[in-house]
Short mmCIF file of C-alpha atoms in Angstrom, two decimals:
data_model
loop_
_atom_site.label_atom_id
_atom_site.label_comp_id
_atom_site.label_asym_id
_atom_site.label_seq_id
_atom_site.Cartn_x
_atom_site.Cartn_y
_atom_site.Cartn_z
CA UNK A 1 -7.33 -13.63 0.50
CA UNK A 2 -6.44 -11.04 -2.10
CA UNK A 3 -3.32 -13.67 -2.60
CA UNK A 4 -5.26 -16.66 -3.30
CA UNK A 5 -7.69 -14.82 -5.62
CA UNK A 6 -4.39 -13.63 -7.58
CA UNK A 7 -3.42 -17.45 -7.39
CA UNK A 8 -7.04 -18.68 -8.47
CA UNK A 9 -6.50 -16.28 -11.86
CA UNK A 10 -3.50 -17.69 -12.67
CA UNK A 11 -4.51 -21.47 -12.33
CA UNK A 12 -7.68 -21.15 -14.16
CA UNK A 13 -6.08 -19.12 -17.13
CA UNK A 14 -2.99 -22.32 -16.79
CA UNK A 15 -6.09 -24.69 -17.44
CA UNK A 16 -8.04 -23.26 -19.46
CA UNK A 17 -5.42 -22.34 -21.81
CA UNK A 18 -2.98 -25.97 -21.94
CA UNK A 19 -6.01 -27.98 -20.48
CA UNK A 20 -4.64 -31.68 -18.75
CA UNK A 21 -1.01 -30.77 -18.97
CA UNK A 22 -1.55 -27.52 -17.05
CA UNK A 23 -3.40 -29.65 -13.81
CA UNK A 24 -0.41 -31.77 -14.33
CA UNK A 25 2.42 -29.00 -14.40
CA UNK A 26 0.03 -27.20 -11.29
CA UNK A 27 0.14 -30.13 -9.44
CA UNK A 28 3.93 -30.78 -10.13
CA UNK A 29 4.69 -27.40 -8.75
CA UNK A 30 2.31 -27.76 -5.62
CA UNK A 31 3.83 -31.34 -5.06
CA UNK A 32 7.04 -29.81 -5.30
CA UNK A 33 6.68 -27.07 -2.16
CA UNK A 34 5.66 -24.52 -4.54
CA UNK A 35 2.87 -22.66 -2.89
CA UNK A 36 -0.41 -22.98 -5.70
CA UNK A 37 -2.99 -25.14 -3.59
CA UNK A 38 -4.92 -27.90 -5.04
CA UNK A 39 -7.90 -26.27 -3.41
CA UNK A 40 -8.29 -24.22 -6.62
CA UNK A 41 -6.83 -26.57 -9.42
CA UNK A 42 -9.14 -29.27 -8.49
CA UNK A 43 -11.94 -28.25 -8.04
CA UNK A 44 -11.99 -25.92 -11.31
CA UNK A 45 -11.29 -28.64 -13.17
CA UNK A 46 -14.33 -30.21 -11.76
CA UNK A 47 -16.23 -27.38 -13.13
CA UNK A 48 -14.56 -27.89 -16.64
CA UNK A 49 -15.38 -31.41 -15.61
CA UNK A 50 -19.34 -30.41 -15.07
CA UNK A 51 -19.21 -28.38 -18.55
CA UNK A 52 -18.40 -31.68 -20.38
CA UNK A 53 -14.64 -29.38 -21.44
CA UNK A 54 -13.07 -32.20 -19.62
CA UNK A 55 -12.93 -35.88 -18.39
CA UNK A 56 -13.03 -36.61 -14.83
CA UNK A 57 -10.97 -39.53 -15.30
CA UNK A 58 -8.29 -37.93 -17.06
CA UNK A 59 -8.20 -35.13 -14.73
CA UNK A 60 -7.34 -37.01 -12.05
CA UNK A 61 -5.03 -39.19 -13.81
CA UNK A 62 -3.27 -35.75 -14.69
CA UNK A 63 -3.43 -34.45 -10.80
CA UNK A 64 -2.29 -37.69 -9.29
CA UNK A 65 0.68 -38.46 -11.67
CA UNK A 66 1.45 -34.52 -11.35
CA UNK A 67 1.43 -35.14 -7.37
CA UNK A 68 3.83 -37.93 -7.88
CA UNK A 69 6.24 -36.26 -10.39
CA UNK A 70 6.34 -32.91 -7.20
CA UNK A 71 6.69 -35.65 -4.43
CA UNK A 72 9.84 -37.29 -6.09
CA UNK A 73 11.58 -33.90 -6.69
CA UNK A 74 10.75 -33.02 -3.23
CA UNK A 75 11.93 -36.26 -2.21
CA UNK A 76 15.08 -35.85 -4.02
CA UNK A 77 15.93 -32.14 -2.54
CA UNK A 78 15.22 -33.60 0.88
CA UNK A 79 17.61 -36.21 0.03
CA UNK A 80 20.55 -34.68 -1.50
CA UNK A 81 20.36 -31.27 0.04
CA UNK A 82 19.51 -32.18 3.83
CA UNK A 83 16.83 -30.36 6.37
CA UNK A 84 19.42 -27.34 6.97
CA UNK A 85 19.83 -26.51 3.76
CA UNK A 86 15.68 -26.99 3.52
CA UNK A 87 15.90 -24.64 5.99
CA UNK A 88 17.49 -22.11 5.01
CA UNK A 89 16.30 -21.52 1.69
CA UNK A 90 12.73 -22.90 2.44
CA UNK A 91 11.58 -19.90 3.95
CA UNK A 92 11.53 -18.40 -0.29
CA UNK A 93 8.82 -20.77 -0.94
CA UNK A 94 7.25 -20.17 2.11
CA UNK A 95 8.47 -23.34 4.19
CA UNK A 96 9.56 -22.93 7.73
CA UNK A 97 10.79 -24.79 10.84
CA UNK A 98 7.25 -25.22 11.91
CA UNK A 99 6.49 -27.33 8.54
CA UNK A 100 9.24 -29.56 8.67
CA UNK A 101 8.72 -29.95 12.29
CA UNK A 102 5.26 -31.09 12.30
CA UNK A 103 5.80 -33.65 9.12
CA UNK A 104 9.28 -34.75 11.11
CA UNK A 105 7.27 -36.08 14.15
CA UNK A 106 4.23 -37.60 11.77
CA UNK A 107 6.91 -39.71 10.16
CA UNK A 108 8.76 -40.33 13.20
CA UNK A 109 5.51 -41.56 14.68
CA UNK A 110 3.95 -43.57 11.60
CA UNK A 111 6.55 -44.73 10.00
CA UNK A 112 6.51 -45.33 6.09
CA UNK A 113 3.25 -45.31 6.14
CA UNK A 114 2.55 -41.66 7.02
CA UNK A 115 3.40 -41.31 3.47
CA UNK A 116 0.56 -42.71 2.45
CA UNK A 117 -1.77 -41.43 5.15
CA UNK A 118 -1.01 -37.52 4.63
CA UNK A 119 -1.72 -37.17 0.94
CA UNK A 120 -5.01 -36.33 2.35
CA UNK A 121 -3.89 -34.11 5.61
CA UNK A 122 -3.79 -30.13 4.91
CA UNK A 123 0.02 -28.97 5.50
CA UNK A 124 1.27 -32.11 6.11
CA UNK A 125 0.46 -33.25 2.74
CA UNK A 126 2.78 -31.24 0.71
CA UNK A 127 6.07 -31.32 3.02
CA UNK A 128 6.23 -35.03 4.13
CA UNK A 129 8.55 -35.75 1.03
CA UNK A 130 11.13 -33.64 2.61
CA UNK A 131 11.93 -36.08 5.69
CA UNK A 132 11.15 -39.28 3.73
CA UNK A 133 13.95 -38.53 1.50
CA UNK A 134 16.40 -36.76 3.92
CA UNK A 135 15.82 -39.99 5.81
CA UNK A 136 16.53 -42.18 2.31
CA UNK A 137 12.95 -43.99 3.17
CA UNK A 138 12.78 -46.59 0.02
CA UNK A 139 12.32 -44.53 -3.19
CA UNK A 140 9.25 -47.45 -4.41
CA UNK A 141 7.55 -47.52 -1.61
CA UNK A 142 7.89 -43.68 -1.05
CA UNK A 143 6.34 -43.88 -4.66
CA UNK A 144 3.60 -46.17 -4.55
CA UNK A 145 2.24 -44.78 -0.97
CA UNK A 146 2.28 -41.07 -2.94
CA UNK A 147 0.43 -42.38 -5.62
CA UNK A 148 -2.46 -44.52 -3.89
CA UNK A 149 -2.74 -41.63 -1.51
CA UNK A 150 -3.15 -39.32 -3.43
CA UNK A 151 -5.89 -40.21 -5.32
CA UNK A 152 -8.85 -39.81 -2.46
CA UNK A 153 -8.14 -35.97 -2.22
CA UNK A 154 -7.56 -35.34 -5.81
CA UNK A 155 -11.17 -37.16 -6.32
CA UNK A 156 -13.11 -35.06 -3.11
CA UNK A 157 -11.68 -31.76 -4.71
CA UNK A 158 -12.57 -32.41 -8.14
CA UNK A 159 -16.17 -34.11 -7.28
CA UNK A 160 -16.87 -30.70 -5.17
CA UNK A 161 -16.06 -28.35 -8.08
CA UNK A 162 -18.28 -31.20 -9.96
CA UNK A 163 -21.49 -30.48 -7.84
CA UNK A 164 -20.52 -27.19 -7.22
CA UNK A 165 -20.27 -25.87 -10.89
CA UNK A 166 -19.38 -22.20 -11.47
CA UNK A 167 -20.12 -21.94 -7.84
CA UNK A 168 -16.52 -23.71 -7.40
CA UNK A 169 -15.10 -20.64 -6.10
CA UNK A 170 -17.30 -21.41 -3.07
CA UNK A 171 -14.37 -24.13 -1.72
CA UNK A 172 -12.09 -21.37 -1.34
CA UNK A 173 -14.30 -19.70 1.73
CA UNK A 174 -15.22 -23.69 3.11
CA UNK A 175 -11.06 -24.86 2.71
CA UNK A 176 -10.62 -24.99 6.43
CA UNK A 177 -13.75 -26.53 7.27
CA UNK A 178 -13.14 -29.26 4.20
CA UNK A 179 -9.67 -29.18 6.13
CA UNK A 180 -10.65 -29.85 9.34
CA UNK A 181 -12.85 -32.38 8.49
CA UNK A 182 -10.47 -34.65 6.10
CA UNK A 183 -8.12 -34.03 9.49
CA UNK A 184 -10.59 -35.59 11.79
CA UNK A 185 -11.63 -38.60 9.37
CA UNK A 186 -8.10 -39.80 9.00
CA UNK A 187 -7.62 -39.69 12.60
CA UNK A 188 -10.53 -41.41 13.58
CA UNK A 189 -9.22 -44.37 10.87
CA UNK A 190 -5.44 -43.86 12.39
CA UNK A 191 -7.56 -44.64 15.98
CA UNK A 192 -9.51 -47.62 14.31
CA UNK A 193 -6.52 -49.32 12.89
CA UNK A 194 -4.38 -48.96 15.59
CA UNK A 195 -6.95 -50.65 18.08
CA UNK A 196 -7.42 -53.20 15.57
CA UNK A 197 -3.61 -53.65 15.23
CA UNK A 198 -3.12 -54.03 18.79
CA UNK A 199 -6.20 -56.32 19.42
#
């Protein structure tokens, strides 16, 4: 906890000094398996958001291009340097077997698509680049999944710190509950679809 609270300082002084670049640059670096979560850049910016200091809409321009920009370098380390190199210097950003592991077997088992589908799954969200581009998935579509998908959990974060106000500190104590229940709503549409699909 004392961690994230030394995290939260630094991405609120980030914001509130450069404003919309520093969400983008924040979100670049969280896109791009740098550990600053987008549990605190969001939804302070929907407090700055709530103060009339910012524009929603331009905020989440500046998180979801900045998400894009991160998912493409990932996607390009993944690429060029290959999961045992990933692996053996991923554990200095705090990336381990386990991570790749567990985004390996979502895109083994969705496809492309999973691209698209865990922008808005906790853990998954940030290391799927890394096997989409050691596995040369096409660099477009690898784009335009990142972008659309990342757009719904940009918008939850930043409405929350919205509603929430200077309360938006509160997120950081509810994360794993907002977590578990993003986790729980995707799957229940991965369910719906694929009964649909095979009907």
């Amino acid at each position: 906890m004392v961690l994230v609270e030394l995290l939260a300082g630094f991405i609120t002084s980030v914001i509130s000094q450069i404003g919309y670049v520093g969400v983008f640059i924040l979100m670049v670096l969280e896109s791009a398996l740098i550990p600053i979560p987008s549990e605190v850049i969001m939804p302070f910016s929907g407090f700055l958001v709530a103060t009339g200091e910012f524009n929603l809409f331009f905020v989440l321009v500046a998180g979801t291009v900045g998400n894009l920009v991160g998912s493409v370098i990932a996607y390009y380390i993944g690429s060029s340097i290959g999961r045992n190199l990933v692996l053996r210097y991923g554990k200095y950003v705090f990336i381990d077997e386990n991570h790749l592991n567990l985004a390996d077997r979502w895109f083994q088992k969705f496809g492309d698509k999973i691209v698209f589908i865990s922008r808005n799954l906790p853990a998954v969200r940030t290391y799927i680049s890394l096997p989409a581009g050691i596995s040369k998935m096409n660099i477009a579509k690898f784009s335009i999944y990142t972008l659309i998908g990342s757009i719904p959990w940009n918008f939850l974060l930043l409405y929350v710190g919205v509603i929430l106000r200077q309360n938006w500190e509160l997120i950081l104590r509810y994360t794993t509950i907002l977590d578990v229940i993003v986790v729980i709503s995707v799957l229940a549409f991965i369910v719906w679809f694929l009964k649909k699909r095979i009907k």
